PDB file of C-alpha atoms in Angstrom:
ATOM      1  CA  MET B   1       0.000   0.000   0.000  1.00 94.00           C
ATOM      2  CA  SER B   2       1.325   3.449  -0.881  1.00 97.00           C
ATOM      3  CA  LEU B   3       1.747   6.188   1.701  1.00 97.00           C
ATOM      4  CA  SER B   4      -0.952   8.295   0.085  1.00 97.00           C
ATOM      5  CA  ALA B   5      -3.342   5.333   0.077  1.00 97.00           C
ATOM      6  CA  ALA B   6      -2.623   4.891   3.783  1.00 97.00           C
ATOM      7  CA  LEU B   7      -3.212   8.594   4.547  1.00 98.00           C
ATOM      8  CA  LEU B   8      -6.345   9.110   2.438  1.00 98.00           C
ATOM      9  CA  PRO B   9      -8.834   7.205   4.657  1.00 98.00           C
ATOM     10  CA  GLU B  10      -7.719   9.235   7.689  1.00 98.00           C
ATOM     11  CA  PHE B  11      -7.896  12.431   5.620  1.00 98.00           C
ATOM     12  CA  ASP B  12     -11.402  11.562   4.369  1.00 98.00           C
ATOM     13  CA  GLN B  13     -12.660  10.734   7.864  1.00 98.00           C
ATOM     14  CA  GLU B  14     -11.300  13.925   9.428  1.00 98.00           C
ATOM     15  CA  MET B  15     -12.648  16.086   6.598  1.00 98.00           C
ATOM     16  CA  LYS B  16     -16.089  14.453   6.910  1.00 98.00           C
ATOM     17  CA  SER B  17     -16.130  15.145  10.658  1.00 98.00           C
ATOM     18  CA  THR B  18     -14.865  18.683  10.155  1.00 98.00           C
ATOM     19  CA  ARG B  19     -17.579  19.433   7.612  1.00 98.00           C
ATOM     20  CA  ARG B  20     -20.238  18.264  10.071  1.00 98.00           C
ATOM     21  CA  VAL B  21     -18.946  20.806  12.612  1.00 98.00           C
ATOM     22  CA  LEU B  22     -18.742  23.599  10.019  1.00 98.00           C
ATOM     23  CA  GLU B  23     -22.357  22.882   9.014  1.00 98.00           C
ATOM     24  CA  ARG B  24     -23.377  24.077  12.502  1.00 98.00           C
ATOM     25  CA  VAL B  25     -21.780  27.547  12.188  1.00 98.00           C
ATOM     26  CA  PRO B  26     -24.557  30.094  12.758  1.00 98.00           C
ATOM     27  CA  ASP B  27     -24.577  32.995  10.273  1.00 98.00           C
ATOM     28  CA  GLU B  28     -25.869  35.347  12.951  1.00 98.00           C
ATOM     29  CA  ARG B  29     -22.937  34.641  15.318  1.00 98.00           C
ATOM     30  CA  LEU B  30     -19.911  34.988  12.993  1.00 98.00           C
ATOM     31  CA  GLU B  31     -18.467  37.884  15.015  1.00 98.00           C
ATOM     32  CA  TRP B  32     -19.023  36.210  18.404  1.00 98.00           C
ATOM     33  CA  ARG B  33     -15.927  35.391  20.446  1.00 97.00           C
ATOM     34  CA  PRO B  34     -15.620  33.850  23.932  1.00 97.00           C
ATOM     35  CA  HIS B  35     -12.845  36.230  25.013  1.00 97.00           C
ATOM     36  CA  PRO B  36     -11.264  39.423  23.617  1.00 97.00           C
ATOM     37  CA  LYS B  37      -8.057  37.462  22.829  1.00 97.00           C
ATOM     38  CA  SER B  38      -9.989  34.745  20.977  1.00 97.00           C
ATOM     39  CA  ARG B  39     -10.568  34.653  17.238  1.00 97.00           C
ATOM     40  CA  PRO B  40     -14.221  35.335  16.348  1.00 98.00           C
ATOM     41  CA  LEU B  41     -16.335  32.333  15.334  1.00 98.00           C
ATOM     42  CA  GLY B  42     -16.550  33.238  11.621  1.00 98.00           C
ATOM     43  CA  PRO B  43     -12.826  33.819  11.127  1.00 98.00           C
ATOM     44  CA  LEU B  44     -12.096  30.612  13.093  1.00 98.00           C
ATOM     45  CA  ALA B  45     -14.439  28.628  10.830  1.00 98.00           C
ATOM     46  CA  SER B  46     -12.865  30.301   7.767  1.00 98.00           C
ATOM     47  CA  HIS B  47      -9.394  29.318   8.999  1.00 98.00           C
ATOM     48  CA  ILE B  48     -10.574  25.723   9.401  1.00 98.00           C
ATOM     49  CA  ALA B  49     -11.953  25.813   5.849  1.00 98.00           C
ATOM     50  CA  ASP B  50      -8.547  26.950   4.575  1.00 98.00           C
ATOM     51  CA  ILE B  51      -6.346  24.442   6.452  1.00 98.00           C
ATOM     52  CA  PRO B  52      -6.640  21.703   3.778  1.00 98.00           C
ATOM     53  CA  THR B  53      -4.789  23.978   1.330  1.00 97.00           C
ATOM     54  CA  ARG B  54      -1.637  23.255   3.322  1.00 97.00           C
ATOM     55  CA  ILE B  55      -1.547  19.731   1.846  1.00 98.00           C
ATOM     56  CA  VAL B  56      -1.019  21.304  -1.568  1.00 98.00           C
ATOM     57  CA  ASP B  57       1.818  23.383  -0.048  1.00 98.00           C
ATOM     58  CA  VAL B  58       3.425  20.283   1.478  1.00 98.00           C
ATOM     59  CA  ILE B  59       3.204  18.395  -1.813  1.00 98.00           C
ATOM     60  CA  GLU B  60       4.208  21.221  -4.170  1.00 98.00           C
ATOM     61  CA  LEU B  61       6.660  23.376  -2.174  1.00 97.00           C
ATOM     62  CA  GLU B  62      10.007  22.604  -0.523  1.00 97.00           C
ATOM     63  CA  SER B  63       8.969  24.633   2.540  1.00 97.00           C
ATOM     64  CA  LEU B  64       6.452  27.208   3.681  1.00 96.00           C
ATOM     65  CA  ASP B  65       7.337  30.386   5.544  1.00 96.00           C
ATOM     66  CA  ILE B  66       4.384  31.495   7.667  1.00 94.00           C
ATOM     67  CA  MET B  67       6.122  34.813   8.447  1.00 94.00           C
ATOM     68  CA  PRO B  68       7.820  35.792   5.166  1.00 93.00           C
ATOM     69  CA  GLN B  69       9.585  39.122   4.737  1.00 89.00           C
ATOM     70  CA  VAL B  70       6.945  40.100   2.191  1.00 88.00           C
ATOM     71  CA  PRO B  71       3.593  38.995   3.639  1.00 87.00           C
ATOM     72  CA  ARG B  72       1.307  37.051   1.312  1.00 86.00           C
ATOM     73  CA  PRO B  73      -2.316  38.156   1.073  1.00 88.00           C
ATOM     74  CA  ARG B  74      -4.605  36.036   3.209  1.00 87.00           C
ATOM     75  CA  PRO B  75      -8.131  35.140   2.199  1.00 90.00           C
ATOM     76  CA  ALA B  76     -10.781  37.282   3.850  1.00 94.00           C
ATOM     77  CA  PRO B  77     -12.998  35.511   6.371  1.00 95.00           C
ATOM     78  CA  ALA B  78     -16.102  34.053   4.789  1.00 97.00           C
ATOM     79  CA  ALA B  79     -19.293  36.065   5.152  1.00 97.00           C
ATOM     80  CA  SER B  80     -21.643  33.104   5.670  1.00 98.00           C
ATOM     81  CA  ARG B  81     -21.839  29.419   6.559  1.00 98.00           C
ATOM     82  CA  GLN B  82     -22.499  28.606   2.890  1.00 98.00           C
ATOM     83  CA  GLU B  83     -19.335  30.448   1.862  1.00 98.00           C
ATOM     84  CA  ILE B  84     -17.357  28.603   4.571  1.00 98.00           C
ATOM     85  CA  LEU B  85     -18.676  25.238   3.332  1.00 98.00           C
ATOM     86  CA  ALA B  86     -18.031  26.058  -0.337  1.00 98.00           C
ATOM     87  CA  ARG B  87     -14.466  27.120   0.476  1.00 98.00           C
ATOM     88  CA  PHE B  88     -13.919  24.026   2.596  1.00 98.00           C
ATOM     89  CA  ASP B  89     -15.282  21.674  -0.081  1.00 98.00           C
ATOM     90  CA  ALA B  90     -13.081  23.213  -2.805  1.00 98.00           C
ATOM     91  CA  ASN B  91      -9.994  23.112  -0.587  1.00 98.00           C
ATOM     92  CA  VAL B  92     -10.632  19.504   0.447  1.00 98.00           C
ATOM     93  CA  ALA B  93     -11.006  18.453  -3.198  1.00 98.00           C
ATOM     94  CA  ALA B  94      -7.715  20.134  -4.166  1.00 98.00           C
ATOM     95  CA  ALA B  95      -5.922  18.697  -1.128  1.00 98.00           C
ATOM     96  CA  ARG B  96      -7.223  15.190  -1.753  1.00 98.00           C
ATOM     97  CA  ALA B  97      -6.139  15.313  -5.395  1.00 98.00           C
ATOM     98  CA  ALA B  98      -2.641  16.515  -4.431  1.00 98.00           C
ATOM     99  CA  LEU B  99      -2.260  13.807  -1.797  1.00 98.00           C
ATOM    100  CA  ALA B 100      -3.654  11.060  -4.026  1.00 98.00           C
ATOM    101  CA  GLY B 101      -1.183  11.984  -6.747  1.00 98.00           C
ATOM    102  CA  ALA B 102       1.893  12.053  -4.523  1.00 98.00           C
ATOM    103  CA  ALA B 103       4.419   9.242  -4.967  1.00 98.00           C
ATOM    104  CA  ASP B 104       5.935   7.492  -1.962  1.00 98.00           C
ATOM    105  CA  ALA B 105       9.415   8.768  -2.846  1.00 98.00           C
ATOM    106  CA  HIS B 106       8.071  12.330  -2.706  1.00 98.00           C
ATOM    107  CA  LEU B 107       6.178  11.799   0.568  1.00 98.00           C
ATOM    108  CA  VAL B 108       9.331  10.647   2.394  1.00 98.00           C
ATOM    109  CA  GLU B 109      11.368  13.711   1.322  1.00 98.00           C
ATOM    110  CA  PRO B 110      11.936  16.342   4.028  1.00 98.00           C
ATOM    111  CA  TRP B 111       9.672  19.376   4.150  1.00 98.00           C
ATOM    112  CA  SER B 112      10.024  22.399   6.447  1.00 98.00           C
ATOM    113  CA  LEU B 113       7.669  24.850   8.076  1.00 97.00           C
ATOM    114  CA  LEU B 114       9.471  28.169   8.537  1.00 97.00           C
ATOM    115  CA  ALA B 115       8.790  31.355  10.472  1.00 96.00           C
ATOM    116  CA  GLY B 116      10.804  34.327   9.273  1.00 96.00           C
ATOM    117  CA  GLY B 117      13.252  31.984   7.551  1.00 95.00           C
ATOM    118  CA  ARG B 118      13.824  29.898  10.699  1.00 97.00           C
ATOM    119  CA  ALA B 119      12.745  26.255  10.625  1.00 97.00           C
ATOM    120  CA  LEU B 120       9.977  25.452  13.105  1.00 97.00           C
ATOM    121  CA  PHE B 121      10.135  21.819  12.033  1.00 97.00           C
ATOM    122  CA  THR B 122      11.391  19.598   9.262  1.00 98.00           C
ATOM    123  CA  LEU B 123       9.567  16.326   8.694  1.00 98.00           C
ATOM    124  CA  PRO B 124       8.998  13.846   5.901  1.00 98.00           C
ATOM    125  CA  ARG B 125       6.146  15.221   3.779  1.00 98.00           C
ATOM    126  CA  ALA B 126       3.779  12.445   4.941  1.00 98.00           C
ATOM    127  CA  ALA B 127       4.395  13.424   8.580  1.00 98.00           C
ATOM    128  CA  ALA B 128       4.006  17.111   7.693  1.00 98.00           C
ATOM    129  CA  VAL B 129       0.555  16.312   6.266  1.00 98.00           C
ATOM    130  CA  ARG B 130      -0.408  14.886   9.649  1.00 97.00           C
ATOM    131  CA  ALA B 131       1.168  17.685  11.711  1.00 96.00           C
ATOM    132  CA  LEU B 132       0.280  20.705   9.592  1.00 95.00           C
ATOM    133  CA  VAL B 133      -3.110  19.603   8.318  1.00 97.00           C
ATOM    134  CA  LEU B 134      -4.736  16.728  10.187  1.00 98.00           C
ATOM    135  CA  SER B 135      -3.622  17.588  13.725  1.00 98.00           C
ATOM    136  CA  HIS B 136      -4.079  21.296  13.036  1.00 98.00           C
ATOM    137  CA  ILE B 137      -7.633  20.899  11.758  1.00 98.00           C
ATOM    138  CA  ILE B 138      -8.535  18.577  14.662  1.00 98.00           C
ATOM    139  CA  HIS B 139      -7.253  21.196  17.115  1.00 98.00           C
ATOM    140  CA  HIS B 140      -9.303  24.026  15.619  1.00 98.00           C
ATOM    141  CA  ARG B 141     -12.355  21.805  15.063  1.00 98.00           C
ATOM    142  CA  ALA B 142     -12.372  21.120  18.812  1.00 97.00           C
ATOM    143  CA  GLN B 143     -12.022  24.832  19.486  1.00 98.00           C
ATOM    144  CA  LEU B 144     -15.013  25.486  17.219  1.00 98.00           C
ATOM    145  CA  GLY B 145     -16.928  22.757  19.076  1.00 97.00           C
ATOM    146  CA  VAL B 146     -16.418  24.695  22.312  1.00 97.00           C
ATOM    147  CA  TYR B 147     -17.678  27.866  20.605  1.00 98.00           C
ATOM    148  CA  LEU B 148     -20.781  25.961  19.489  1.00 98.00           C
ATOM    149  CA  ARG B 149     -21.367  24.540  22.966  1.00 97.00           C
ATOM    150  CA  ILE B 150     -21.092  27.980  24.600  1.00 97.00           C
ATOM    151  CA  ASN B 151     -23.648  29.266  22.077  1.00 97.00           C
ATOM    152  CA  ASP B 152     -25.992  26.368  22.867  1.00 97.00           C
ATOM    153  CA  ILE B 153     -25.636  24.885  19.388  1.00 97.00           C
ATOM    154  CA  ALA B 154     -25.650  21.088  19.186  1.00 96.00           C
ATOM    155  CA  VAL B 155     -22.145  19.656  18.775  1.00 96.00           C
ATOM    156  CA  PRO B 156     -22.026  16.747  16.323  1.00 96.00           C
ATOM    157  CA  ALA B 157     -20.621  13.360  17.250  1.00 94.00           C
ATOM    158  CA  ILE B 158     -17.036  12.970  16.025  1.00 94.00           C
ATOM    159  CA  TYR B 159     -15.222   9.949  17.503  1.00 94.00           C
ATOM    160  CA  GLY B 160     -18.139   8.747  19.538  1.00 91.00           C
ATOM    161  CA  PRO B 161     -21.373  10.209  20.912  1.00 93.00           C
ATOM    162  CA  SER B 162     -21.517  13.878  21.838  1.00 91.00           C
ATOM    163  CA  ALA B 163     -23.736  15.225  24.600  1.00 91.00           C
ATOM    164  CA  ASP B 164     -26.112  16.301  21.828  1.00 92.00           C
ATOM    165  CA  GLU B 165     -26.083  13.342  19.457  1.00 87.00           C
ATOM    166  CA  GLY B 166     -25.566   9.634  19.323  1.00 73.00           C
ATOM    167  CA  VAL B 167     -22.712   8.118  17.383  1.00 68.00           C
ATOM    168  CA  GLY B 168     -22.024  10.098  14.156  1.00 57.00           C
TER     169      GLY B 168
END
């Protein structure tokens, strides 16, 4: 079995679970935040929708600098749940295609995440997919789940039953 074939079921499962959480984002609460230091709900959901694009970066680039000398434009936060879901779906499709097309020899090559030219980590590309995309999206999906709970919005089941639903 190839590395991409081994990663794709995990990718598909996490993206399916993530979409279920994003489907609960309330249009009328996009600017809500639990604390002044916290990212508002809409921008958090938009960030989650954009995380899958990092798979394309891991596959196509040698490294990614998240604090380059010349900042890259960032996508504006989505203005609605539908826009968040459309962005997420497009990004997941592009990420899945990039991962599915990656050869094992490419996935074991080193890849680096940089900040201002300094390496934060260097991992084989397959491990970078897990660290930079899967673990990252799981982290923020959980954060969004807390936002939903605080707003009394049912949290979907992910790995087992939630307090609001049976097994998902």
